[in-house]
Each structure stands twice: as structure tokens, then as C-alpha cells.
Coordinates of C-alpha atoms in Angstrom, one line a residue:
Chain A
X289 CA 131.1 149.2 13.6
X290 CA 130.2 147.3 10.2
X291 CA 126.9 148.4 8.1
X292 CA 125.0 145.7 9.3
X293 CA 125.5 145.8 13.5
X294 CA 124.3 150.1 12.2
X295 CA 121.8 148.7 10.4
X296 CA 119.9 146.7 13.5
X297 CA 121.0 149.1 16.3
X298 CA 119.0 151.7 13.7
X299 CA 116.1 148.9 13.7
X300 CA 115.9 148.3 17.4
X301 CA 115.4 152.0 18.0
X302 CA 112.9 152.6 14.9
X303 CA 110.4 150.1 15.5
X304 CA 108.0 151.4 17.7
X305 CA 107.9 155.0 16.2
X306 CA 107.5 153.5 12.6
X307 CA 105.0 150.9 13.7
X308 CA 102.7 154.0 15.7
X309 CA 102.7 155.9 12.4
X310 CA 101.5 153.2 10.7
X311 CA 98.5 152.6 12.9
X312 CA 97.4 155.7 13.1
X313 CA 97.9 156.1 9.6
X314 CA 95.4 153.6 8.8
X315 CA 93.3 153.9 11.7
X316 CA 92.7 157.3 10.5
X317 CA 92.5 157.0 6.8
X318 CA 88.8 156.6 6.5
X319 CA 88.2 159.2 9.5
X320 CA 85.4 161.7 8.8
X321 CA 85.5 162.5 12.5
X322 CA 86.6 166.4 12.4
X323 CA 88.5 166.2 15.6
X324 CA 90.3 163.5 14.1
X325 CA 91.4 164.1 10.4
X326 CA 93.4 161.5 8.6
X327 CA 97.1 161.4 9.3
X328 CA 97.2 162.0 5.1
X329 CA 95.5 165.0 5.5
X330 CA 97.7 166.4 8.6
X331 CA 101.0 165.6 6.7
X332 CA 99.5 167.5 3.7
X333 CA 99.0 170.7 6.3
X334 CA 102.2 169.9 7.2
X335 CA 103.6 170.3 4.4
X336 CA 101.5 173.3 2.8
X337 CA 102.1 175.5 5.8
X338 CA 105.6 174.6 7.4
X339 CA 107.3 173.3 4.7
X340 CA 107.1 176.1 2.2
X341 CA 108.0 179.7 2.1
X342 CA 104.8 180.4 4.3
X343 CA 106.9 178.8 7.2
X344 CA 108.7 181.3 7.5
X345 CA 105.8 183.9 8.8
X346 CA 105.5 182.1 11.8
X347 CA 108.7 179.5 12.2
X348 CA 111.0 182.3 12.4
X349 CA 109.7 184.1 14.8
X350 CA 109.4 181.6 17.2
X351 CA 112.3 180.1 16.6
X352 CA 114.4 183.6 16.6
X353 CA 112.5 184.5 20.3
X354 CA 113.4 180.8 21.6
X355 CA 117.0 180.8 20.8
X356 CA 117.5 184.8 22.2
X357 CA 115.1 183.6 25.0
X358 CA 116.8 180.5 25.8
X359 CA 120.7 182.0 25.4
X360 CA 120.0 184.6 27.4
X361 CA 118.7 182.4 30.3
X362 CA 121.6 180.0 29.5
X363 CA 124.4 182.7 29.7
X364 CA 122.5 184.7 32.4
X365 CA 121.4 181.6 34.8
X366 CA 125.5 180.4 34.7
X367 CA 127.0 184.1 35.5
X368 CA 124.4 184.4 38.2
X369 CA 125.1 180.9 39.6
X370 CA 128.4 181.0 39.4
X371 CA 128.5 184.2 41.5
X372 CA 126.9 182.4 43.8
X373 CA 128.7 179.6 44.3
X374 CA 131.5 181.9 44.7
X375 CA 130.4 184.2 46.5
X376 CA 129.0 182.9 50.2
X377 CA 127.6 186.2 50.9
X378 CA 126.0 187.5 47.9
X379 CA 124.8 183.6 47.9
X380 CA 123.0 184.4 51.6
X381 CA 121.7 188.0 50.5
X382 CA 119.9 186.8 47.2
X383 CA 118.9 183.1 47.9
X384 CA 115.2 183.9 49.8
X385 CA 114.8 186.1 47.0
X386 CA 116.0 183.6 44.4
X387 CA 113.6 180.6 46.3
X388 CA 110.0 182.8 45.8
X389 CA 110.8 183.9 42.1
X390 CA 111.6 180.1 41.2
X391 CA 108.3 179.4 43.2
X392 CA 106.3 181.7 40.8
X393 CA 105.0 179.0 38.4
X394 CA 106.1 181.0 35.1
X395 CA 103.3 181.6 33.4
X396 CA 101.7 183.5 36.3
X397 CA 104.2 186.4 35.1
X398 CA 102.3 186.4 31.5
X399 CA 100.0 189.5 32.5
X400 CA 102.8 191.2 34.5
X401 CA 104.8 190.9 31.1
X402 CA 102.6 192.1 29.1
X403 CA 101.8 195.2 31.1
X404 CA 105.7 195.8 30.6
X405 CA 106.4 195.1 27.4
X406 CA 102.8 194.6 25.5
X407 CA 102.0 192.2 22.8
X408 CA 105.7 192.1 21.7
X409 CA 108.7 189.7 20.9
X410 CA 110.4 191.3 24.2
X411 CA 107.5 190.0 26.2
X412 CA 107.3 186.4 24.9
X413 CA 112.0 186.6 25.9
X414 CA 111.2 188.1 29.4
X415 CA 109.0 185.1 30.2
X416 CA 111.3 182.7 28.5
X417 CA 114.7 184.1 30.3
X418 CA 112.4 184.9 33.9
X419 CA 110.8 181.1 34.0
X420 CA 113.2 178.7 32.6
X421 CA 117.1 180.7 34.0
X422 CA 116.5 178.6 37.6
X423 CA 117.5 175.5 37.0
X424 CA 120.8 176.8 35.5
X425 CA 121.2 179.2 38.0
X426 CA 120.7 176.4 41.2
X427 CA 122.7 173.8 39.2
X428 CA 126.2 176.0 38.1
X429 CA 126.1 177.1 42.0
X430 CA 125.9 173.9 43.1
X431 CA 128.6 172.8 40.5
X432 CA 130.1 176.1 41.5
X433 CA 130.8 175.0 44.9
X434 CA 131.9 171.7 44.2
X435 CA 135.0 171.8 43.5
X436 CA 137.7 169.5 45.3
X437 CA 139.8 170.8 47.7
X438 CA 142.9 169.3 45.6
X439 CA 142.1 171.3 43.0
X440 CA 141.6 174.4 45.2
X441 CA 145.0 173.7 46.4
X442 CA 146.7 172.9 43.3
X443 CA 145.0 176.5 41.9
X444 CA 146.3 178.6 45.3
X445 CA 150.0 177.0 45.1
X446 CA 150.4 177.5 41.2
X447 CA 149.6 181.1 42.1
X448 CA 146.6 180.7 38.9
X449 CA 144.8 184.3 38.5
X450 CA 141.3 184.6 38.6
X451 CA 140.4 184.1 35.4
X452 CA 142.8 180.8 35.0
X453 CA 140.9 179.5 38.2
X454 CA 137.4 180.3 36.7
X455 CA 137.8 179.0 32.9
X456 CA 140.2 176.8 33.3
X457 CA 139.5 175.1 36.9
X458 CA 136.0 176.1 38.8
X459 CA 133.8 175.9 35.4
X460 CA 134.9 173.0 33.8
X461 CA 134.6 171.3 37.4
X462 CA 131.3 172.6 37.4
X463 CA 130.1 172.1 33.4
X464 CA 128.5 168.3 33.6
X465 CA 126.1 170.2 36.5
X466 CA 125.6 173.1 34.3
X467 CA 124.8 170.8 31.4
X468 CA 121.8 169.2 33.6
X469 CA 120.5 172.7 34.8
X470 CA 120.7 174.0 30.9
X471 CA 118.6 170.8 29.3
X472 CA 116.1 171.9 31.6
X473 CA 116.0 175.3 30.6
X474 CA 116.1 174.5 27.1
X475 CA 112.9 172.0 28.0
X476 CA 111.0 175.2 29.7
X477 CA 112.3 177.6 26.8
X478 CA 110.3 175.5 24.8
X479 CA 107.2 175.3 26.8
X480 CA 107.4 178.9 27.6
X481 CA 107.7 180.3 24.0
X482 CA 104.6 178.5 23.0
X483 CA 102.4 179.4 25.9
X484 CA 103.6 183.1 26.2
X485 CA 102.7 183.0 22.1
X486 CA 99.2 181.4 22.6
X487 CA 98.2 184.1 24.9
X488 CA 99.9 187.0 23.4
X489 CA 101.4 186.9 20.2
X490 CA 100.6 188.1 16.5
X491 CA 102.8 185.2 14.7
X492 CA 104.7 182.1 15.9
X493 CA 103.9 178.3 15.9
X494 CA 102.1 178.9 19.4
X495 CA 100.4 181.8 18.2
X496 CA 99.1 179.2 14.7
X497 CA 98.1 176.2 17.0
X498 CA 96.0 178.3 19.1
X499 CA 94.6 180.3 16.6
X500 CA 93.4 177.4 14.3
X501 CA 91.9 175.7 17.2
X502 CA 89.6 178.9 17.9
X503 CA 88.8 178.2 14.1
X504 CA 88.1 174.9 14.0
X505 CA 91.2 174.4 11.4
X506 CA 91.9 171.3 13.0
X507 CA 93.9 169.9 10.7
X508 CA 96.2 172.8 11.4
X509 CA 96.3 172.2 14.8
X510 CA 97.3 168.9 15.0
X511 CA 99.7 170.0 11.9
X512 CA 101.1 172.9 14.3
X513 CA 101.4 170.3 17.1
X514 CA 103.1 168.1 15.4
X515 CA 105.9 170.8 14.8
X516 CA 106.3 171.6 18.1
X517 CA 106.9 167.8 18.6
X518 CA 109.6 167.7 16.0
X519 CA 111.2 171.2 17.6
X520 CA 111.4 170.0 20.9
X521 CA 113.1 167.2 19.5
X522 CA 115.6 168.7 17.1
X523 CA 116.5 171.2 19.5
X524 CA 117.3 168.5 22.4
X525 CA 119.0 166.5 20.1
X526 CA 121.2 169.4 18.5
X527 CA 121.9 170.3 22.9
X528 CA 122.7 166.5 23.4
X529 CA 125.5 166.6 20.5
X530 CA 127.1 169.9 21.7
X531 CA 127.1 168.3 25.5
X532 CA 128.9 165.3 23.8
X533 CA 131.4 167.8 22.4
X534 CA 132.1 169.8 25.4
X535 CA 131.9 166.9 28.1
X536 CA 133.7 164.3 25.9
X537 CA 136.7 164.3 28.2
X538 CA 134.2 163.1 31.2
X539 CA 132.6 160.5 29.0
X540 CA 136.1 158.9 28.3
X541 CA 137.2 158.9 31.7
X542 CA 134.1 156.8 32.5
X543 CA 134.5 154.9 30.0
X544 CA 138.4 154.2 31.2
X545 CA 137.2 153.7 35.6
X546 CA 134.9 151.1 33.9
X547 CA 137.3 149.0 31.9
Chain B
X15 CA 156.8 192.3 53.2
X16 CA 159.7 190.4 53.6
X17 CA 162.0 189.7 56.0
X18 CA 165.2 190.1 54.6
X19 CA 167.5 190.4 57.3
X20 CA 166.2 186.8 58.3
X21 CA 168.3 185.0 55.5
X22 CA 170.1 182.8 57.6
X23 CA 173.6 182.0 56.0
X24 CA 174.8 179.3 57.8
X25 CA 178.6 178.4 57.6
X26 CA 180.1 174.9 56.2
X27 CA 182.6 173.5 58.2
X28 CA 183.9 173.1 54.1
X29 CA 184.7 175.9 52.0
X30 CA 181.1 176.8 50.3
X31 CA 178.9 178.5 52.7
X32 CA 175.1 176.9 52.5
X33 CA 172.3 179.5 51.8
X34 CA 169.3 178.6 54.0
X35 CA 166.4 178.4 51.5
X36 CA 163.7 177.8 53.8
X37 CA 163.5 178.0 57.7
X38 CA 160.6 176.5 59.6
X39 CA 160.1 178.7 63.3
X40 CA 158.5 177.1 66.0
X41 CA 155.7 176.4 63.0
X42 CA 152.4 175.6 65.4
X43 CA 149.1 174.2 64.4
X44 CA 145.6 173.6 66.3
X45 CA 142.6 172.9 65.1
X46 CA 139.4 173.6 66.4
X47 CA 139.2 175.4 70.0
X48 CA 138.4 175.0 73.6
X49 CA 138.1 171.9 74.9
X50 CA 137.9 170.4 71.5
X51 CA 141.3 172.2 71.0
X52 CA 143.9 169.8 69.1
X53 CA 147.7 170.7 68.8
X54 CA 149.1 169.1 65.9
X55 CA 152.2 170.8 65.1
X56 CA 153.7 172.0 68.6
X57 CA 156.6 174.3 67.8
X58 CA 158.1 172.5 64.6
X59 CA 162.0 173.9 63.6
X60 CA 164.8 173.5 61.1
X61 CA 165.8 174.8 58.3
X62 CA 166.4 173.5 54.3
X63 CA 169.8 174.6 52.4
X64 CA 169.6 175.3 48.8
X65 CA 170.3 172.2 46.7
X66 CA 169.5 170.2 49.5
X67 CA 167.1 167.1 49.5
X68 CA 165.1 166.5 52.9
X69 CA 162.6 164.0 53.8
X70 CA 160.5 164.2 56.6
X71 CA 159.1 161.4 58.5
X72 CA 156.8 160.5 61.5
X73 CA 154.4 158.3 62.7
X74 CA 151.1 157.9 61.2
X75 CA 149.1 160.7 62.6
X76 CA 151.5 163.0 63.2
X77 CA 150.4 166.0 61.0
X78 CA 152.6 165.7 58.0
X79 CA 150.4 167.1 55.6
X80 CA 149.3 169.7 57.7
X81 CA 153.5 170.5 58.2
X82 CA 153.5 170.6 54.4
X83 CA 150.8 172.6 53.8
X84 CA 151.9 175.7 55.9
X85 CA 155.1 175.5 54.3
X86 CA 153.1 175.6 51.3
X87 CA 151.4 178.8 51.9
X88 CA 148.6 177.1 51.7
X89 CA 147.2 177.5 55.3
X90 CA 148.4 179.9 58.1
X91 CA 150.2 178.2 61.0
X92 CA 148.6 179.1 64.7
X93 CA 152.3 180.1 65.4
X94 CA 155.5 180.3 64.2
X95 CA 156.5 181.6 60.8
X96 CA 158.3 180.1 57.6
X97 CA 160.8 182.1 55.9
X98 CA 160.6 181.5 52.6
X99 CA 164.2 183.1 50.6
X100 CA 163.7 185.2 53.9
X101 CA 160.3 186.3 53.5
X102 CA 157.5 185.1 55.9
X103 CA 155.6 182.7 54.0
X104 CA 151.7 184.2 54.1
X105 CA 150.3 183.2 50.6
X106 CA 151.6 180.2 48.0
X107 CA 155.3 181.7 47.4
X108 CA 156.2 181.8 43.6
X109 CA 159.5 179.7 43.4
X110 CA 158.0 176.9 45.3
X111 CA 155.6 174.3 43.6
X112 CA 154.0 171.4 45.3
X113 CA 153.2 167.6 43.9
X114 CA 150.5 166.6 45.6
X115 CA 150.0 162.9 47.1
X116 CA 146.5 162.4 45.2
X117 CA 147.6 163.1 41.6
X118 CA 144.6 161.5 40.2
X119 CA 142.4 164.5 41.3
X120 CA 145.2 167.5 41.2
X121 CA 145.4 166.9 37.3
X122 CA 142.5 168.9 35.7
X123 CA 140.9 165.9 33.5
X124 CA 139.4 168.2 31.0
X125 CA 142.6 168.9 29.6
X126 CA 145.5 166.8 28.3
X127 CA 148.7 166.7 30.2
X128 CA 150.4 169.2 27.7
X129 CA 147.6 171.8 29.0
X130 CA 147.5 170.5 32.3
X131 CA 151.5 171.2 32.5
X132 CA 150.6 175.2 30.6
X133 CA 148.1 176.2 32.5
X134 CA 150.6 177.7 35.8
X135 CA 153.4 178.8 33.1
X136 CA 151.0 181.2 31.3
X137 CA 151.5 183.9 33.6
X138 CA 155.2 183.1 33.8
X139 CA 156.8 182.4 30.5
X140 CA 156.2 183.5 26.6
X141 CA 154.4 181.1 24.3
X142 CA 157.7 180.2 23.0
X143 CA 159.4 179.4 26.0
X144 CA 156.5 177.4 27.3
X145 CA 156.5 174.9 24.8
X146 CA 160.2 174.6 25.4
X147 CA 159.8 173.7 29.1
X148 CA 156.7 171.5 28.5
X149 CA 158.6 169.3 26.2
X150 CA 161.7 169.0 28.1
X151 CA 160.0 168.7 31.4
X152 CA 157.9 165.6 29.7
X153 CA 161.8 164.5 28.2
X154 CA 162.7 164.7 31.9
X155 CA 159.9 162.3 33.4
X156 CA 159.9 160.1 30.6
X157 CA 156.6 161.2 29.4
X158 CA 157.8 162.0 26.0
X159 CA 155.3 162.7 23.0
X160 CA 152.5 161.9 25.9
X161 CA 151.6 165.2 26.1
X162 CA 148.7 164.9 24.3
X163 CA 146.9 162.2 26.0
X164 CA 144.4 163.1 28.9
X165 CA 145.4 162.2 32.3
X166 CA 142.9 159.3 33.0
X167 CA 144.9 157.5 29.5
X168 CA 147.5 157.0 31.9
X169 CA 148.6 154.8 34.4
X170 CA 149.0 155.8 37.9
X171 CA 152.5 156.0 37.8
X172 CA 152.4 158.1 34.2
X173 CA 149.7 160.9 36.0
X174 CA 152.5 161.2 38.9
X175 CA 155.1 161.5 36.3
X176 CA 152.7 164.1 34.3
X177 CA 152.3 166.3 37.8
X178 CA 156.0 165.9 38.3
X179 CA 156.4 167.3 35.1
X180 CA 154.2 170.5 36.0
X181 CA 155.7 171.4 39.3
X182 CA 159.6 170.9 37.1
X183 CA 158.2 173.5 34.2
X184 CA 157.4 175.6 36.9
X185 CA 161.1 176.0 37.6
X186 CA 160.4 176.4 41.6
X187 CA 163.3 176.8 43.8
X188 CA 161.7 174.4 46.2
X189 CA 159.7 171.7 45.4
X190 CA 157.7 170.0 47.8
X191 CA 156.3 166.7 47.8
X192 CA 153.7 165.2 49.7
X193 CA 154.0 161.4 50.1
X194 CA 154.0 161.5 46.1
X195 CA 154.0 157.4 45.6
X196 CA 152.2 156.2 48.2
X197 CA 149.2 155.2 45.7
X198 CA 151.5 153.5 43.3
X199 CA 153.0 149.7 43.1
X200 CA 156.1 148.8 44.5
X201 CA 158.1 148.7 40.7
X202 CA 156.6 152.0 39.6
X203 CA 157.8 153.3 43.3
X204 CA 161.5 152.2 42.1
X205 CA 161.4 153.4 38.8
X206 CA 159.5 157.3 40.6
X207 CA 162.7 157.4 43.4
X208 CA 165.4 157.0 40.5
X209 CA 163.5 159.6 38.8
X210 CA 163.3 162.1 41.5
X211 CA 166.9 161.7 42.3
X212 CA 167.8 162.6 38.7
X213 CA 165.7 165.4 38.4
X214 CA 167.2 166.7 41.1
X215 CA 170.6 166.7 39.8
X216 CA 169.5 168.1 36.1
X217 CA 167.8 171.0 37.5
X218 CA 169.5 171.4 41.1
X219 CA 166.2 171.8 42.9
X220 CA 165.9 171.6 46.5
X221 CA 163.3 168.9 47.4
X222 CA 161.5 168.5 50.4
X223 CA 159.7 165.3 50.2
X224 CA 157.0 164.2 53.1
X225 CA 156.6 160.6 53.2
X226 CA 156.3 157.5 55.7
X227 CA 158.7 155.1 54.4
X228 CA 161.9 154.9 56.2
X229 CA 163.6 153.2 53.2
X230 CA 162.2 156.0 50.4
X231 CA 163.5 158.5 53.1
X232 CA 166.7 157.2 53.9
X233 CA 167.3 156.1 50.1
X234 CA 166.5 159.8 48.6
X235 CA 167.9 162.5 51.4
X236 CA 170.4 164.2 52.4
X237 CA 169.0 164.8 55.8
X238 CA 165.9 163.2 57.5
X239 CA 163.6 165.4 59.5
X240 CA 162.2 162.8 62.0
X241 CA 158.8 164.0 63.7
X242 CA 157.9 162.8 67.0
X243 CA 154.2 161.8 67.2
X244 CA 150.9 164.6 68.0
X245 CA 151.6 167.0 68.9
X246 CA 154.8 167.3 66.6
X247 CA 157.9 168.3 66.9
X248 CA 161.4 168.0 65.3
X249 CA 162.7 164.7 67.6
X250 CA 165.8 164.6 65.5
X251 CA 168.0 165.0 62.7
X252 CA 169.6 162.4 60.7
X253 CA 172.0 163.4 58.2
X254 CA 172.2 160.1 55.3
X255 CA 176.4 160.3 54.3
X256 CA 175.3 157.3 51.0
X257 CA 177.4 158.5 48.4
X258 CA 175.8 159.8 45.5
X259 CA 174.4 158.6 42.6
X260 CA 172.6 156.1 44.5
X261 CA 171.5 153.0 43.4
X262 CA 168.7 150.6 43.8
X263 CA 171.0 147.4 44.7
X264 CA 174.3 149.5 45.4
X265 CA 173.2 151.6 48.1
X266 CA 171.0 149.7 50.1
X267 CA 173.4 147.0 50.6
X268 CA 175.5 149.1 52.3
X269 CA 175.8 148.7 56.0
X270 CA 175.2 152.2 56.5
X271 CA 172.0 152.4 54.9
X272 CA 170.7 149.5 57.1
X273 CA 172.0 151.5 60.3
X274 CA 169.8 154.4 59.4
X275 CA 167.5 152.7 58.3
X276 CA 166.9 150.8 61.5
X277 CA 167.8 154.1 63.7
X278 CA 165.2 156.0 62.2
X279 CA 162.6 153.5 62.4
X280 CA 163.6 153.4 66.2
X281 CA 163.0 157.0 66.6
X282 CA 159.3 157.1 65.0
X283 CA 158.3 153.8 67.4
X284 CA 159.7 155.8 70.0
X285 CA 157.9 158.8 69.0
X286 CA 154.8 156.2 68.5
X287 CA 154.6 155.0 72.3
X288 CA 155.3 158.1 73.6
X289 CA 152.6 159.9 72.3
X290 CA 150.1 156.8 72.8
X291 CA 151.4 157.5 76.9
X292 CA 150.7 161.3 76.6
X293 CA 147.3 160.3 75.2
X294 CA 145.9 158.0 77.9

């Protein structure tokens, strides 16, 4: 690809963020409404509290409780899902189980969590890991179970051990299914870090946003919020790059059926 | 386990006495039961000699993958046994590898062929010796510095090739084959046959090749297994005296491959109306 067909593909997708900036930017310059600061005097929040050493007070914590949070349910949801999908029975014991705790709308275990754990960093990862594991767990059993009978034939009559048949055969089968079932974990990891740290938390970007609202700090608020726009968006885009990476080979064989 | 006192060793009316490899007894096969009960294999016999190449034909419908697959270890017959080297056949046997008919989805396509052809010789062979057989069993199929492209870079007849390849690295004794080319072009087919035939004689395997072409089977064996039509049994046995090496041109201008060739396809529509009469 030459500079200049980067260059447009770059301005086709930029526009419209660019453009909204720009009208709020001067839609709120002259704002002396205090729900509605100017955008100049957000970015200037911004840049005081998240973009200096001070960051790191609250930024760290969340960040350290969302990735332990999140890996734990990512790990945890595919070795639970993948015992199911192996396992008919164990499947049949746990799944009525499984169905109400997925029905508990996550932050209904927020009190419940904090009579366990108190106002800790182990409370805010046991909501994380207990609301946002199901969709990895339902999606790696499904992917679990998919696998052709070709390749269940091919794994029997090459004699491959367990392990071969897992890592090498039944997972990879399975991984563009896990994939969904962990962007969707990572998206309620997310939501779950900030609402388990607006209720109960001493530090953390949830924790800041709901704490400068209660002090009419908007400025910070919509500073914090803006944050927790730019997070959820780093973090999907660094999950995107590393499903490239792992799923490449299904992305050229698409290509290939196509062409 | 085994059954060793079942080696049948069968005497040559030549000098060299033949070892039987494999043995097929009365092999049955329903599905289902009751009055949606179907018998698809129905007592099925013979036997393979080591070295040998077979091919088994019937007509459509009568249960040559399922034949294949017990023989395979890869389901358990309703009766019968196969000795495999003597020993009842209950679970895939080590020294036998199958190529499957649908190569496209018995190739993992998360990894390249070179790791597609590793993956059953890890709990066989040493690193070493591994990359050893991968490279000549690519030399082999004419797949030669391929091994690092994934198996949907290939053509249909280079994936075949690729899990030919993987069942020769596994140095089986037997190597079965399921209708291998039936999902490639005519000129691929050609160039697949001349392979097989070769391979054979490089590594002295003893094939036994499923497939519903009466050319392919008269072109490639030894011996024809003919089937007779649901439910199956052996309805004969053809042994195919074309010199070897055959050849493309050579041997199928001889009148003797046109005799078999047309006895054998009487036999299957034989087998074909029959079983339509037992139907009705």
C-alpha cells in the first residue's frame, strides 16, 4: 500500500471523530454552564490529573485489578468451558447451576462481595472474575464441542495423547469461539471494575469519577470519563491485535475460499 | 490382549510363504436397533498379506467407509473381529495410519503442513529423527520445501499429497485409504495413482485402498475385494496379474486390464440389482 491510498483510508476513518471534537470544542468554549465546562478546561483536567505522576494513584490500581480480574476470568472461564465441552456429564451436573449464576445480573453480587472481602482490591477481582467469566465459559464449551468428526478421527487413529488432542486439536478448533466469548468478558471487565470501584473503593478511576461528582468537581468527572472512554478503547484494540496474531491462520484461509 | 496364535501364515504355491498382516472375520455392522435395525456389513471376510496392495470396491451404498473404519479401530464392529499382526483390533492399532477421503478438514489448518506431518511422530520418534522423516516423506510426495505453507495455500491435490505425507512419516505397516481422490480432477487423479504405486514400492507398505472406480482399482492392486451391495459381504476375489511398474498408457491397453476391468464392473451391477430385489 503507497503513502497516499494510507493517507485517505486514515481520512475516511478520522473524519467524524475529529469533526465531533471540534464542535464541541467550540460549542463549549464560551460555556459558563457548570455541568458543561469547556472542552479546554476538561483536556486541562485531563492532563493535570491523568497525565502526570498523580495518575498513578488511581490509574494503577484500576488498571492492576482489571487486568488480574479480567485474566483470571479469561483463563478460568476457558478451563471451565472446556471441561465442559468435554465432559458430557460434569456438563449435565453443573449447567442448572451455571444458567442461575449467569442470570445474577453482576452487580447484585456487590454487597455479597463486600461482606467477604470488605472494601478491598480482592472484592472489586471477585466481581470482575464472578460477572464477566460466562461468556467465555458458554462460548469455549460450545467451541469445545465442535470439533469435526474428521478431526476426531484423524486424532483417535494417529493414536495423539491427551494433551496433543487438547492443544494441538480441540483448542485451536475451538479458539475463534473463545475469542468472541473473551471480548465480551474483557467488555464486562471493564464495566465491572468501575462499578464495583464507584461503590466500594478507596482509589481507582471509578472510585475518582464518582467521587468528584459527589463534589461537584465536574470538570473531573467528565475528565475521569473521558478516560474510561480511552481504556475501553485501548484495551479492545490491544485484544483485537493479539486475536489477529493468534487467529491469523483462520483469517488467511478466508481470505483464500474467497479468492 | 492379543491373539497371537491367530497369525495366519498362509502358504505360496512359490517358495516365500506370505505373512497375513490383517484378517477381516465375519466383520458385522448395524446401526440403530429394532425395527429401525440396518445391517450394513453382514459377515465381511478375507485377509491382506504383507506387502500386498488391495482395493476394495462395491456399489454405492454399500458401507465402504463403515468397512474401513472398523478396520481402523476407529468403531467396534457388531460382530466379527479384525486381527490386526494377530491382535484383535479394539482401539486405532499403532502400525496402521489412515488417509482420509476429506483431506481438506483432516489437515489441522492452524498449522503448516511441516507441523501438521509432526504432530503424530512426537510420541514416536526423537526431534532428530522427525525432521528426517518429515523432509523425506515431503521428498516422497513431491511436496518438497512446501512444508512450510499452511494447508489451505495448497491445491487440492497438494493437501492429499500433504496427508499422504503424514500417514508415510508415520511408518505404518498398513496404510489405509479411504477413497483418497475422489474430490480431486481427473490429471491430479493420474499424477496421485503413480504416486501411490511408488510409494509403495520405496517403503514396501501394505495398502488397502477403499474406492469406487473400477479403473483406479484394477490399475493399483494386487487383488480386488469386490463387495456385494447392503448388507455386504465379500462377493468375490479378483486377483489383477498386470505386470509391475505399471503405467498410465502401458497397462491399460492391455487386454487384460480391459477383462477385469469389465468383470468387475459386472460383479458390482450384479451386486447392484440384487440388493435393489432384496429391498423391495
Amino acid at each position: 500500500m503507497n503513502a497516499g491510498r494510507v493517507l485517505s483510508k486514515g481520512l475516511v476513518r478520522l473524519w467524524l471523530p475529529v469533526l465531533l471534537v471540534a464542535v464541541w470544542w467550540y460549542a463549549s468554549a464560551d460555556s459558563s454552564n457548570i455541568y458543561f465546562p469547556p472542552l479546554a478546561t476538561i483536556l486541562e483536567t485531563f492532563q493535570r490529573d491523568w497525565l502526570t505522576a498523580r495518575a498513578l494513584d488511581d490509574l494503577v490500581p484500576s488498571l492492576t485489578k482489571l487486568v488480574i480480574g479480567f485474566l483470571l476470568a479469561a483463563f478460568g472461564g476457558i478451563a471451565l468451558g472446556t471441561l465442559l465441552g468435554l465432559s458430557p456429564r460434569v456438563r449435565s451436573a453443573v449447567e442448572p447451576i451455571m444458567q442461575f449464576l449467569r442470570s445474577l445480573p453482576p452487580p447484585v453480587l456487590l454487597p455479597i462481595g463486600l461482606l467477604l472481602f470488605g472494601i478491598t482490591g480482592a472484592m472489586n477481582i471477585f466481581i470482575i472474575v464472578f460477572g464477566a467469566i460466562w461468556p467465555t465459559v458458554l462460548n469455549t464449551a460450545d467451541g469445545v464441542r465442535s470439533l469435526p468428526p474428521e478431526l476426531r478421527d484423524m486424532a483417535r487413529s494417529y493414536r495423539l495423547g491427551f494433551r496433543q488432542r487438547l492443544f494441538a486439536v480441540v483448542l485451536p478448533n475451538a479458539a475463534p469461539q473463545i475469542f468472541s466469548g473473551l471480548r465480551v468478558t474483557l467488555q464486562l471487565s471493564i464495566i465491572l471494575i468501575v462499578v464495583s470501584e464507584m461503590v466500594a473503593a478507596v482509589d481507582g478511576v471509578g472510585f475518582y469519577v464518582l467521587n468528584s461528582q459527589q463534589t461537584f468537581a465536574v470538570a473531573e468527572t467528565w475528565a475521569g470519563t473521558l478516560l474510561l472512554g480511552v481504556i475501553g478503547y485501548l484495551t479492545t484494540l490491544v485484544f483485537l491485535l493479539a486475536q489477529r496474531r493468534v487467529l491469523a491462520w483462520q483469517t488467511g484461509m478466508h481470505q483464500t475460499r474467497k479468492a | 490382549m492379543g491373539v497371537l496364535t491367530m497369525t495366519g501364515m498362509t502358504e505360496n504355491t512359490g517358495a516365500a510363504a506370505l505373512e497375513v498382516i490383517l484378517e477381516l472375520q465375519g466383520v458385522e455392522k448395524a446401526y440403530g436397533s429394532g425395527s429401525t435395525r440396518t445391517q450394513v456389513l453382514d459377515g465381511v471376510d478375507f485377509a491382506v498379506n504383507r506387502g500386498e496392495f488391495i482395493c476394495v470396491v462395491g456399489p454405492s451404498g454399500s458401507g465402504k467407509t463403515t468397512l474401513l473404519r472398523c478396520i481402523a479401530g476407529l468403531m467396534p464392529p457388531s460382530g466379527g473381529r479384525t486381527l490386526f499382526e494377530g491382535d484383535v483390533v479394539t482401539e486405532p492399532p499403532a502400525k496402521l495410519a489412515v488417509v482420509f477421503q476429506d483431506y481438506s478438514r483432516s489437515l489441522l489448518p492452524w498449522m503448516t503442513v511441516r507441523r501438521n506431518i509432526e504432530l503424530p511422530l512426537k510420541n514416536k520418534f526423537a526431534r532428530g529423527e522427525r525432521a528426517e522423516r518429515i523432509e523425506h516423506a515431503l521428498r516422497s510426495v513431491g511436496l518438497a520445501g512446501k512444508g512450510d505453507l499452511y494447508p489451505w495455500q495448497m491445491s487440492g491435490g497438494m493437501q492429499q499429497r500433504a496427508a499422504i505425507a503424514r500417514g508415510l512419516a508415520y511408518q505404518p505397516d498398513v496404510l489405509l485409504m479411504d477413497e483418497p481422490f475422489a474430490a480431486v480432477d481427473a490429471q491430479t487423479r493420474i499424477d496421485l495413482e503413480d504416486l501411490v504405486l511408488d510409494i509403495q514400492r520405496e517403503y514396501n507398505t501394505t495398502v488397502l485402498f477403499v474406492t469406487h472406480d473400477i479403473d483406479e482399482a484394477v490399475y493399483l492392486a494386487d487383488r480386488v475385494v469386490v463387495l456385494s451391495g447392503a448388507p455386504t459381504t465379500v462377493s468375490h476375489e479378483i486377483p489383477v496379474d498386470l505386470p509391475r511398474p505399471r503405467d498410465q498408457v502401458q497397462t491399460k491397453l492391455d487386454p487384460r486390464f480391459a477383462q477385469l476391468r469389465t468383470r468387475i464392473f459386472e460383479l458390482i451391477q450384479n451386486a447392484k440389482s440384487s440388493s435393489v430385489i432384496n429391498r423391495a
